[in-house]
Amino acid sequence: MVEMLDVLLFTTLRAGTPLLLIVLGILITERAGVLNLGQEGLVIMGAACAFVATSTSGSVWIGTLTGVAAGTLTALAFAILVLALRANQVAAGLALTIIGTGLAAMIGDGMSGVSIVGMEALPIPFLGSLPLVGHALFSHDALVYVSLLLLVVIWRVMDHSRLGLTLTAIGHNPGAAHQLGLAVLPIRLMAILAGGALAGLAGAYLAVAYTPLWSEGISAGRGWIALALVVFASWRVFRAMFGAYLFGLMSILNLLLQGVGLNISPNLLGMLPYVATILALLLFSNARHRNTTMAPRALGQPWSHGD
Amino acid sequence: MTLAIAAGSAILAALDLPVGTSLHALFIAPVSDSYGLSELALKSTPLLLCAIGLSVCYRAGIWNIGAEGQFVMGALAGGAIALVAPPLGVMTLPAMVTTGVIAGMGWAAIAAWLRTRYGASEILTTIMLNYIAVSLLTWAVHGPLRDPGGYSFPESALFESHALLPALTESSRLTVSTPFALLAVGALWWFLARTLPGYQIAVLGADSKAASFAGFSTTRLTWLVLLGSGAFAGFAGLSEVAGPVGQLTPHIAFGYGYTAIIVAFIGRLHPLGMLLASLLLALTYLGGENLQINTGISKSVTLVFQGLLLFFLLGCDVLIRYRVAGSNQPVAA
Amino acid sequence: MKLKYWRSSLRGLLRTLMVLTLSAVSGPGWTAAAQPLRIAFVHEHPVSAGGWSQSHDKARKGLEEIFGKSIMVTTLEGVMPGPDTVRVLTRLARDRYDMIFATSFGHMNAVMKVAQQFPGTTFEHASGYKQARNVGTYQIRAYEGRYLAGMIAGAMTRTNQIGYVGAFQIPEVVRDINAFTLGVRAVNPAANVRLIWINTWLDPSREREAAELLIAEKADVITHHTETPAIAVAAEAAGVHVIGYQFDRSAFAPKHHLLTVEHNWLPIYREKVQARLEGRWKSNLVWLGLANDATRLVSLSKAIPAKVLDDVETARQGIINGSLSIFAGPLRDNQNVMRVAAGQTLNDKDLSAIEWIVEGVSNSR
C-alpha cells in the first residue's frame, strides 16, 4: 500500500511536470494580456526539435535547449502576427497550432523508429534516500527539478518584482500602462517568448525524458488542458501548480482504478480529469466575484501606440 | 494569399518537389469537376454552420470554444434516436433533427449556466465539455449504442434509410444541410442588421458595461448566444451523422468545431466572409488529399500549407484593414 | 457463315496462343504489354508512426521488390474514417486505380459504399467483416504468435506477474490477450496477467504511465497492444522484460527485449496482387497465421533457455498442423463463467466477435 502511494506520488510528479511548464508559460503570456491558443503547436515543435537534436548530437541537454529554442522561435512568429500586425489572437493561435503540428510532423518524419538514450534520473544525494518520500520526491530527472525551480522563480518575479507587476498592469490596462511610460509591446513580446520557451521545454521533456520517443501524438492535447487549467488557477502561480499536479494525478488514477474491481467503463472513467477540473473550479469560485473574473481585463485585445 | 503561396512554394522547392503540379493539385484540381465542387460544398457546410453560431458568441465577447462538443452531442443524441427509438416512420428525421439541435443547445447551456451562475470562464468550461462529450460518445459506441451485429466493434449500426437525410442530387452527397447553411448566412445578416438584439450585439459587443447601461442584460445575452451557437453546432453534428456518415462512430469528432473558429475569424465574423472562408478552408482539406494522391507528398506538408495560408491571410488581412480603416480601431478581439 | 465462324474462332485461337506464349515467356503470369497495375494504400495513421500502418508499408516495399514495374503504388496516410474516406476512395477509383487496400477498420463502411459505385475496381479491407463481389477482407492471426509469446513470458517470469497494456476492448485486442494468457498458463499455471486499458492506440505518455504502473505492481514481463515503442522503453528503463508487438521493438530495449510478435503482411499482399494480375482475383476473407509466416516471432533474446524455445517450436508445429487448438475448452472467463465447454473450441466466427476475457487476467472487467 505504502509502495503504491510512493508510485502514485512519483508518477504524478512526473506526469504533472509537462503540464506545469505549459501552464506557467500560458500564465505569463495571459497575465500580460495575450491569449495564445497555439500551445499544442509550440509543445509539439519543442518535442520534435528536441528529439531530432538529441538523436543527432547524442546529448539530451543539446536536445532540450533546441526544444526550448524551437518553442521560442515559433512563438516569435505568433508575436509578430499579434503584436506587430495586430491580428486576431484567437485565430492566430489556432493557425499556430496547425503550422506547429504540421512542421513538427515534417521535422520528425521517420524518427518514430529511432531510439535515444533519454535523460537519466538524478537522485539528490541525501534526500533521495529518505524513507517514504525519498524516491517519490527526490529521484527524478533534472527537468523535474528545473520545473520546480522555474515555478519558484516565476512566482517571485510575477508577484513580487517590478517586472511582474508591470506585466500584470499591462494585462489589465495597456493604455494606462503606456501613459505611465511602461513599455507595453516589448514586455508583451517577452511574455509571449517566455511562454513559447516554456511550452518548448515541456515538449522537450516529453520527447527526451518522459517517454522518450517521438510520435506525432506525443502532446496528446496537453496544450488545451493547460489553457483551461490556467483559467482554473485564476492566473495565480501556486494554484496553477496545484491544478497541473491534480490533473496529472487524475489521469493516472484513471489507469489505476481499473484493477480495483470497479465495474465502470474505462471511457467513463476517462472523463474523470475533466469533470474534476470543472468541479474544482466551482468549488473555488467566490460568489462575490461572480461577475468579475480575475482575468486580465485586456486579455485577447490587441493594442498599439495609436490606441 | 499570394504570400502564403510564395512561402509554400519555397517549402515545396526546398523539398525537391514539383511546385507547379503541387499548387495545381492543391487549389485547382479538387474543384475541376462537378464531383469536386459538390464535395467542396459538403466539406464546408458543417464548418459554416458552426462558424455562424460561434460568430454571434464572439461578437458578444463570449469565448465559446465548445462547438466541437456541441457538434458531438448533437450527433450523439440525434443518432441515438435513429438507433433506439421506437419506429417513428416519417417522423424519424424531424425527431432526430430536433433532438440534435436541443442536445447541442443543452450542452452549451451547461457552459452558460456555469458562467452566469458561478462566473466560471466559458473558455475553461467549454474546452472541458468538449472532452467530456467525446468520452460520452466513445462510451456510447462501445456500449449501449454498439451494433449488435457488428462483431463487437465500437461502431453503431448503419442508420436505416428513413433515418438518413435524403441526398439533394443523384451524384452528390449534399443534403438539406447545405441550403440550410446558406439560408443561415442570410438569416445571420438579417439578424445582425435588422433586429434589435442583433444590433445590440453588433454594436455593444464585448463591452458589458455599455451593454448593461443600454438596458441589456448580460445574463440574457450570454444565454442567448450560447444556446444559439449550440443549436447550430448540434444541427451540424446531426446532419453529418445522418448524412455522409450514416452511423455513429468514435471518429465523429472531426475537429470541425475547432476549424470553425478559424473560419469565423477569417470571415471576420461577417456572414458573407464566413461563407467564403469556409469554402477556402474546405478547399485546403480537399487539396491536401489531392496532393497526396497526385504527388505522394506526406500529409504533414499539407498541414503546413494550411497553417501558412492562415498565417498570411491573417497577417495581410490586418494590414489591409489597417490601411483602409485608419489607425484607431477598437477591435473587440 | 461457316467461313466467318471459322475465321473468328481461328483468330481467337491465335490470340489465346499468343497470350499463352507471352505469359509463359514473361515470368509471373502477366501479359508483357499491359499497363502497370495501379495500387493504392489508404492508411488512417501516418506510416512512420511505427506500428500498424508501418507494418503494412513494410509489406508494400516488399511488393514493389517482387513485382517491380508491373505495379505502380501510391500511399495515402492520415485518411480519417468517415466522409473523407469516401471522397478519397472515390477519387482513387475515378483515377482508375485498379486495386485499393484500406488498412484501418474504420474504413469499412466507406469501402462498401464506394465499391458499390465502382464495380470494376478491386477493394481490399484489413480487419473488417463485410465483403462484396469486389471487396475482400484480410487479417493476420496474430493470436497464434501471441500464444507462443505467452509461453515464453510464462517461462521467463520470476514474480508470476505479467503486465499487458491494451488499447481498446475490441475483438482483435481481446483475442490476443486471451491467446497470450492461455500460452502463459500452459507453461506456468500460477502466473497472472494484469491488464490495463489506455483507450488510445497512440499516446506514448499514456503507454509509458501504464507500463510503469504495471511494473510497480511487480510485473517482470510486460507486453502491449499499442502502436508506439513506449512500453519497450519503459521496460528497459526499469529493467524488466518486454515482448514487442507489430514491428520489431528490440532497438528500444536492447538488454531486455525478449521477442516481438511481428506482423508480416507480405504473404497476404503478394497473393492478392498476384491473383489480380493473373485475373483470377475473387473476393474472400483471408486470415493467415503462423503457417504462412504472417505472424512470426522475431529478435528472440539469447536469454531464453533452449528448452523453452524447443517447447515453443513444438507448439508452433502443433498450431500449424492443427494438433494444438489454442482455444480448446474448457475455458472460463475472468468472471468465472464457462465460455467454452470441454471438447469444444472457438471457430473463426466466434473469434471475430470475441469479447470476454479469459481467466487468469485481472482487470476491472
Tab-separated table of N, CA, C and O in Angstrom, chain C residues 94-180:
chain	number	residue	atom	x	y	z
C	94	ARG	N	-11.904	6.884	-59.419
C	94	ARG	CA	-12.053	7.671	-60.640
C	94	ARG	C	-10.737	7.834	-61.374
C	94	ARG	O	-10.710	7.945	-62.597
C	95	ASP	N	-9.656	7.887	-60.618
C	95	ASP	CA	-8.331	7.994	-61.235
C	95	ASP	C	-7.856	6.653	-61.760
C	95	ASP	O	-6.663	6.454	-61.978
C	96	ARG	N	-8.792	5.734	-61.892
C	96	ARG	CA	-8.522	4.430	-62.486
C	96	ARG	C	-7.476	3.617	-61.733
C	96	ARG	O	-6.637	2.944	-62.325
C	97	TYR	N	-7.528	3.676	-60.408
C	97	TYR	CA	-6.719	2.744	-59.642
C	97	TYR	C	-7.409	1.382	-59.701
C	97	TYR	O	-8.635	1.297	-59.592
C	98	ASP	N	-6.624	0.343	-59.899
C	98	ASP	CA	-7.231	-0.974	-60.071
C	98	ASP	C	-7.491	-1.661	-58.744
C	98	ASP	O	-8.452	-2.397	-58.597
C	99	MET	N	-6.599	-1.416	-57.786
C	99	MET	CA	-6.684	-2.167	-56.542
C	99	MET	C	-6.425	-1.225	-55.385
C	99	MET	O	-5.424	-0.522	-55.365
C	100	ILE	N	-7.334	-1.179	-54.456
C	100	ILE	CA	-7.199	-0.254	-53.335
C	100	ILE	C	-7.237	-1.044	-52.031
C	100	ILE	O	-8.185	-1.792	-51.771
C	101	PHE	N	-6.195	-0.872	-51.218
C	101	PHE	CA	-6.141	-1.517	-49.914
C	101	PHE	C	-6.433	-0.480	-48.832
C	101	PHE	O	-5.690	0.484	-48.693
C	102	ALA	N	-7.485	-0.707	-48.071
C	102	ALA	CA	-7.793	0.187	-46.953
C	102	ALA	C	-7.402	-0.550	-45.685
C	102	ALA	O	-7.907	-1.638	-45.415
C	103	THR	N	-6.494	0.047	-44.912
C	103	THR	CA	-5.896	-0.747	-43.850
C	103	THR	C	-6.463	-0.531	-42.463
C	103	THR	O	-5.984	-1.123	-41.517
C	104	SER	N	-7.459	0.301	-42.321
C	104	SER	CA	-7.947	0.549	-40.972
C	104	SER	C	-9.383	0.090	-40.839
C	104	SER	O	-10.174	0.207	-41.775
C	105	PHE	N	-9.753	-0.450	-39.679
C	105	PHE	CA	-11.110	-0.962	-39.514
C	105	PHE	C	-12.152	0.096	-39.847
C	105	PHE	O	-13.167	-0.184	-40.483
C	106	GLY	N	-11.901	1.331	-39.396
C	106	GLY	CA	-12.887	2.397	-39.564
C	106	GLY	C	-13.219	2.695	-41.018
C	106	GLY	O	-14.210	3.351	-41.310
C	107	HIS	N	-12.383	2.182	-41.947
C	107	HIS	CA	-12.640	2.452	-43.364
C	107	HIS	C	-13.714	1.553	-43.953
C	107	HIS	O	-14.127	1.730	-45.102
C	108	MET	N	-14.168	0.600	-43.157
C	108	MET	CA	-15.011	-0.461	-43.724
C	108	MET	C	-16.240	0.036	-44.475
C	108	MET	O	-16.454	-0.313	-45.635
C	109	ASN	N	-17.046	0.844	-43.816
C	109	ASN	CA	-18.300	1.245	-44.458
C	109	ASN	C	-18.069	2.146	-45.653
C	109	ASN	O	-18.818	2.105	-46.631
C	110	ALA	N	-17.018	2.950	-45.587
C	110	ALA	CA	-16.691	3.781	-46.736
C	110	ALA	C	-16.319	2.891	-47.925
C	110	ALA	O	-16.733	3.143	-49.064
C	111	VAL	N	-15.533	1.867	-47.659
C	111	VAL	CA	-15.145	0.945	-48.730
C	111	VAL	C	-16.380	0.299	-49.349
C	111	VAL	O	-16.529	0.244	-50.576
C	112	MET	N	-17.302	-0.142	-48.517
C	112	MET	CA	-18.504	-0.796	-49.045
C	112	MET	C	-19.306	0.171	-49.925
C	112	MET	O	-19.798	-0.189	-50.983
C	113	LYS	N	-19.404	1.411	-49.476
C	113	LYS	CA	-20.173	2.394	-50.249
C	113	LYS	C	-19.546	2.625	-51.614
C	113	LYS	O	-20.218	2.608	-52.637
C	114	VAL	N	-18.254	2.887	-51.615
C	114	VAL	CA	-17.600	3.245	-52.880
C	114	VAL	C	-17.504	2.034	-53.797
C	114	VAL	O	-17.630	2.154	-55.015
C	115	ALA	N	-17.297	0.867	-53.196
C	115	ALA	CA	-17.181	-0.339	-54.021
C	115	ALA	C	-18.441	-0.571	-54.822
C	115	ALA	O	-18.396	-1.057	-55.960
C	116	GLN	N	-19.571	-0.199	-54.223
C	116	GLN	CA	-20.833	-0.359	-54.933
C	116	GLN	C	-20.853	0.480	-56.203
C	116	GLN	O	-21.383	0.079	-57.231
C	117	GLN	N	-20.267	1.676	-56.123
C	117	GLN	CA	-20.333	2.571	-57.274
C	117	GLN	C	-19.283	2.272	-58.322
C	117	GLN	O	-19.377	2.741	-59.442
C	118	PHE	N	-18.252	1.520	-57.932
C	118	PHE	CA	-17.177	1.244	-58.888
C	118	PHE	C	-16.916	-0.244	-58.962
C	118	PHE	O	-15.925	-0.741	-58.425
C	119	PRO	N	-17.815	-0.976	-59.597
C	119	PRO	CA	-17.700	-2.436	-59.591
C	119	PRO	C	-16.444	-2.950	-60.279
C	119	PRO	O	-16.030	-4.082	-60.049
C	120	GLY	N	-15.804	-2.096	-61.100
C	120	GLY	CA	-14.619	-2.584	-61.795
C	120	GLY	C	-13.357	-2.466	-60.971
C	120	GLY	O	-12.310	-3.010	-61.329
C	121	THR	N	-13.423	-1.760	-59.858
C	121	THR	CA	-12.242	-1.588	-59.019
C	121	THR	C	-12.235	-2.640	-57.933
C	121	THR	O	-13.271	-2.978	-57.378
C	122	THR	N	-11.058	-3.145	-57.636
C	122	THR	CA	-10.934	-4.150	-56.584
C	122	THR	C	-10.608	-3.469	-55.265
C	122	THR	O	-9.678	-2.675	-55.190
C	123	PHE	N	-11.375	-3.803	-54.229
C	123	PHE	CA	-11.111	-3.234	-52.918
C	123	PHE	C	-10.744	-4.335	-51.943
C	123	PHE	O	-11.311	-5.425	-51.981
C	124	GLU	N	-9.812	-4.038	-51.080
C	124	GLU	CA	-9.464	-4.972	-50.017
C	124	GLU	C	-9.433	-4.193	-48.712
C	124	GLU	O	-8.899	-3.085	-48.656
C	125	HIS	N	-10.022	-4.797	-47.677
C	125	HIS	CA	-10.108	-4.096	-46.413
C	125	HIS	C	-9.516	-4.949	-45.300
C	125	HIS	O	-9.893	-6.112	-45.129
C	126	ALA	N	-8.581	-4.369	-44.559
C	126	ALA	CA	-7.939	-5.125	-43.487
C	126	ALA	C	-8.789	-5.075	-42.231
C	126	ALA	O	-9.296	-4.022	-41.863
C	127	SER	N	-8.919	-6.184	-41.572
C	127	SER	CA	-9.565	-6.323	-40.260
C	127	SER	C	-11.066	-6.103	-40.276
C	127	SER	O	-11.688	-5.971	-39.232
C	128	GLY	N	-11.697	-6.069	-41.454
C	128	GLY	CA	-13.146	-5.851	-41.463
C	128	GLY	C	-13.915	-7.157	-41.577
C	128	GLY	O	-13.341	-8.234	-41.635
C	129	TYR	N	-15.243	-7.047	-41.610
C	129	TYR	CA	-16.039	-8.268	-41.734
C	129	TYR	C	-17.072	-8.198	-42.842
C	129	TYR	O	-17.896	-9.083	-42.978
C	130	LYS	N	-17.070	-7.141	-43.622
C	130	LYS	CA	-18.045	-7.067	-44.714
C	130	LYS	C	-17.336	-7.295	-46.036
C	130	LYS	O	-16.300	-6.692	-46.312
C	131	GLN	N	-17.940	-8.158	-46.858
C	131	GLN	CA	-17.380	-8.357	-48.197
C	131	GLN	C	-18.436	-8.047	-49.245
C	131	GLN	O	-19.609	-7.907	-48.955
C	132	ALA	N	-17.951	-7.951	-50.471
C	132	ALA	CA	-18.875	-7.777	-51.603
C	132	ALA	C	-18.199	-8.431	-52.794
C	132	ALA	O	-17.098	-8.970	-52.669
C	133	ARG	N	-18.860	-8.359	-53.949
C	133	ARG	CA	-18.265	-9.005	-55.129
C	133	ARG	C	-16.871	-8.453	-55.393
C	133	ARG	O	-15.977	-9.193	-55.816
C	134	ASN	N	-16.710	-7.142	-55.181
C	134	ASN	CA	-15.379	-6.580	-55.444
C	134	ASN	C	-14.682	-6.103	-54.169
C	134	ASN	O	-13.780	-5.285	-54.221
C	135	VAL	N	-15.122	-6.636	-53.026
C	135	VAL	CA	-14.469	-6.270	-51.772
C	135	VAL	C	-14.048	-7.533	-51.035
C	135	VAL	O	-14.878	-8.378	-50.727
C	136	GLY	N	-12.759	-7.630	-50.756
C	136	GLY	CA	-12.283	-8.750	-49.958
C	136	GLY	C	-11.790	-8.236	-48.622
C	136	GLY	O	-11.589	-7.040	-48.444
C	137	THR	N	-11.623	-9.130	-47.674
C	137	THR	CA	-11.054	-8.696	-46.399
C	137	THR	C	-9.883	-9.592	-46.040
C	137	THR	O	-9.761	-10.706	-46.536
C	138	TYR	N	-9.031	-9.089	-45.170
C	138	TYR	CA	-7.878	-9.882	-44.758
C	138	TYR	C	-7.440	-9.466	-43.369
C	138	TYR	O	-7.682	-8.339	-42.930
C	139	GLN	N	-6.812	-10.385	-42.687
C	139	GLN	CA	-6.363	-10.118	-41.327
C	139	GLN	C	-5.296	-11.160	-41.004
C	139	GLN	O	-5.149	-12.151	-41.716
C	140	ILE	N	-4.558	-10.871	-39.956
C	140	ILE	CA	-3.494	-11.791	-39.549
C	140	ILE	C	-3.905	-12.496	-38.259
C	140	ILE	O	-4.483	-11.868	-37.365
C	141	ARG	N	-3.601	-13.780	-38.164
C	141	ARG	CA	-3.892	-14.487	-36.914
C	141	ARG	C	-2.770	-14.232	-35.916
C	141	ARG	O	-2.048	-15.150	-35.518
C	142	ALA	N	-2.711	-12.961	-35.503
C	142	ALA	CA	-1.641	-12.603	-34.584
C	142	ALA	C	-1.757	-13.383	-33.291
C	142	ALA	O	-0.765	-13.611	-32.598
C	143	TYR	N	-2.978	-13.819	-32.975
C	143	TYR	CA	-3.159	-14.518	-31.711
C	143	TYR	C	-2.342	-15.815	-31.657
C	143	TYR	O	-1.988	-16.282	-30.578
C	144	GLU	N	-2.057	-16.381	-32.820
C	144	GLU	CA	-1.232	-17.597	-32.815
C	144	GLU	C	0.177	-17.254	-32.328
C	144	GLU	O	0.770	-17.959	-31.500
C	145	GLY	N	0.698	-16.139	-32.858
C	145	GLY	CA	2.016	-15.709	-32.402
C	145	GLY	C	1.990	-15.332	-30.932
C	145	GLY	O	2.921	-15.614	-30.188
C	146	ARG	N	0.900	-14.728	-30.516
C	146	ARG	CA	0.777	-14.302	-29.125
C	146	ARG	C	0.808	-15.494	-28.170
C	146	ARG	O	1.350	-15.408	-27.081
C	147	TYR	N	0.172	-16.580	-28.599
C	147	TYR	CA	0.170	-17.767	-27.747
C	147	TYR	C	1.598	-18.202	-27.467
C	147	TYR	O	1.971	-18.462	-26.314
C	148	LEU	N	2.390	-18.265	-28.527
C	148	LEU	CA	3.783	-18.677	-28.364
C	148	LEU	C	4.533	-17.687	-27.469
C	148	LEU	O	5.321	-18.066	-26.607
C	149	ALA	N	4.257	-16.385	-27.694
C	149	ALA	CA	4.904	-15.371	-26.863
C	149	ALA	C	4.518	-15.559	-25.412
C	149	ALA	O	5.334	-15.390	-24.500
C	150	GLY	N	3.246	-15.907	-25.192
C	150	GLY	CA	2.788	-16.136	-23.825
C	150	GLY	C	3.546	-17.276	-23.162
C	150	GLY	O	3.900	-17.201	-21.977
C	151	MET	N	3.823	-18.313	-23.942
C	151	MET	CA	4.592	-19.432	-23.377
C	151	MET	C	5.943	-18.937	-22.870
C	151	MET	O	6.399	-19.300	-21.785
C	152	ILE	N	6.580	-18.108	-23.680
C	152	ILE	CA	7.891	-17.596	-23.292
C	152	ILE	C	7.770	-16.694	-22.066
C	152	ILE	O	8.566	-16.785	-21.122
C	153	ALA	N	6.735	-15.860	-22.053
C	153	ALA	CA	6.541	-14.971	-20.908
C	153	ALA	C	6.343	-15.780	-19.640
C	153	ALA	O	6.924	-15.490	-18.587
C	154	GLY	N	5.514	-16.811	-19.749
C	154	GLY	CA	5.239	-17.647	-18.579
C	154	GLY	C	6.498	-18.324	-18.070
C	154	GLY	O	6.693	-18.487	-16.872
C	155	ALA	N	7.375	-18.699	-19.003
C	155	ALA	CA	8.613	-19.367	-18.597
C	155	ALA	C	9.611	-18.395	-17.993
C	155	ALA	O	10.397	-18.763	-17.126
C	156	MET	N	9.597	-17.154	-18.461
C	156	MET	CA	10.632	-16.213	-18.035
C	156	MET	C	10.280	-15.425	-16.789
C	156	MET	O	11.152	-14.787	-16.204
C	157	THR	N	9.026	-15.399	-16.401
C	157	THR	CA	8.674	-14.571	-15.261
C	157	THR	C	9.119	-15.208	-13.955
C	157	THR	O	9.000	-16.409	-13.765
C	158	ARG	N	9.640	-14.378	-13.049
C	158	ARG	CA	10.022	-14.861	-11.716
C	158	ARG	C	8.973	-14.485	-10.697
C	158	ARG	O	8.782	-15.136	-9.701
C	159	THR	N	8.297	-13.359	-10.933
C	159	THR	CA	7.303	-12.888	-9.968
C	159	THR	C	5.917	-13.435	-10.262
C	159	THR	O	4.978	-13.199	-9.507
C	160	ASN	N	5.775	-14.133	-11.383
C	160	ASN	CA	4.472	-14.648	-11.817
C	160	ASN	C	3.457	-13.556	-12.090
C	160	ASN	O	2.256	-13.792	-12.092
C	161	GLN	N	3.938	-12.338	-12.292
C	161	GLN	CA	3.052	-11.238	-12.670
C	161	GLN	C	3.496	-10.749	-14.041
C	161	GLN	O	4.658	-10.393	-14.240
C	162	ILE	N	2.532	-10.750	-14.964
C	162	ILE	CA	2.861	-10.291	-16.312
C	162	ILE	C	1.961	-9.118	-16.660
C	162	ILE	O	0.760	-9.167	-16.400
C	163	GLY	N	2.534	-8.091	-17.206
C	163	GLY	CA	1.751	-6.891	-17.494
C	163	GLY	C	1.347	-6.803	-18.955
C	163	GLY	O	2.093	-7.220	-19.838
C	164	TYR	N	0.154	-6.275	-19.213
C	164	TYR	CA	-0.341	-6.157	-20.582
C	164	TYR	C	-1.014	-4.802	-20.727
C	164	TYR	O	-1.970	-4.506	-20.025
C	165	VAL	N	-0.524	-3.987	-21.625
C	165	VAL	CA	-1.142	-2.681	-21.873
C	165	VAL	C	-1.976	-2.784	-23.144
C	165	VAL	O	-1.437	-2.973	-24.233
C	166	GLY	N	-3.278	-2.674	-22.989
C	166	GLY	CA	-4.167	-2.810	-24.135
C	166	GLY	C	-4.759	-1.473	-24.536
C	166	GLY	O	-4.842	-0.552	-23.734
C	167	ALA	N	-5.172	-1.381	-25.804
C	167	ALA	CA	-5.730	-0.109	-26.275
C	167	ALA	C	-7.240	-0.077	-26.030
C	167	ALA	O	-7.728	0.563	-25.114
C	168	PHE	N	-7.986	-0.759	-26.887
C	168	PHE	CA	-9.447	-0.767	-26.759
C	168	PHE	C	-9.944	-2.201	-26.623
C	168	PHE	O	-9.353	-3.121	-27.165
C	169	GLN	N	-11.068	-2.341	-25.966
C	169	GLN	CA	-11.603	-3.679	-25.758
C	169	GLN	C	-12.386	-4.110	-26.987
C	169	GLN	O	-13.616	-4.196	-26.976
C	170	ILE	N	-11.675	-4.400	-28.053
C	170	ILE	CA	-12.318	-4.899	-29.266
C	170	ILE	C	-11.780	-6.293	-29.554
C	170	ILE	O	-10.742	-6.667	-29.017
C	171	PRO	N	-12.480	-7.066	-30.384
C	171	PRO	CA	-12.116	-8.475	-30.572
C	171	PRO	C	-10.646	-8.699	-30.901
C	171	PRO	O	-10.014	-9.614	-30.356
C	172	GLU	N	-10.117	-7.877	-31.775
C	172	GLU	CA	-8.723	-8.074	-32.184
C	172	GLU	C	-7.790	-8.064	-30.980
C	172	GLU	O	-6.898	-8.897	-30.849
C	173	VAL	N	-8.025	-7.116	-30.082
C	173	VAL	CA	-7.162	-6.991	-28.911
C	173	VAL	C	-7.462	-8.103	-27.905
C	173	VAL	O	-6.550	-8.712	-27.334
C	174	VAL	N	-8.747	-8.386	-27.713
C	174	VAL	CA	-9.147	-9.389	-26.728
C	174	VAL	C	-8.644	-10.775	-27.124
C	174	VAL	O	-8.166	-11.541	-26.284
C	175	ARG	N	-8.723	-11.084	-28.415
C	175	ARG	CA	-8.206	-12.360	-28.910
C	175	ARG	C	-6.764	-12.559	-28.510
C	175	ARG	O	-6.356	-13.604	-28.017
C	176	ASP	N	-5.995	-11.494	-28.765
C	176	ASP	CA	-4.560	-11.568	-28.487
C	176	ASP	C	-4.299	-11.732	-26.998
C	176	ASP	O	-3.437	-12.512	-26.592
C	177	ILE	N	-5.038	-10.977	-26.180
C	177	ILE	CA	-4.854	-11.097	-24.729
C	177	ILE	C	-5.153	-12.512	-24.282
C	177	ILE	O	-4.411	-13.119	-23.502
C	178	ASN	N	-6.262	-13.050	-24.770
C	178	ASN	CA	-6.668	-14.397	-24.367
C	178	ASN	C	-5.652	-15.437	-24.806
C	178	ASN	O	-5.233	-16.290	-24.012
C	179	ALA	N	-5.242	-15.358	-26.054
C	179	ALA	CA	-4.280	-16.346	-26.547
C	179	ALA	C	-2.981	-16.251	-25.758
C	179	ALA	O	-2.393	-17.268	-25.377
C	180	PHE	N	-2.540	-15.037	-25.516
C	180	PHE	CA	-1.312	-14.813	-24.763
C	180	PHE	C	-1.419	-15.446	-23.387
C	180	PHE	O	-0.535	-16.201	-22.942
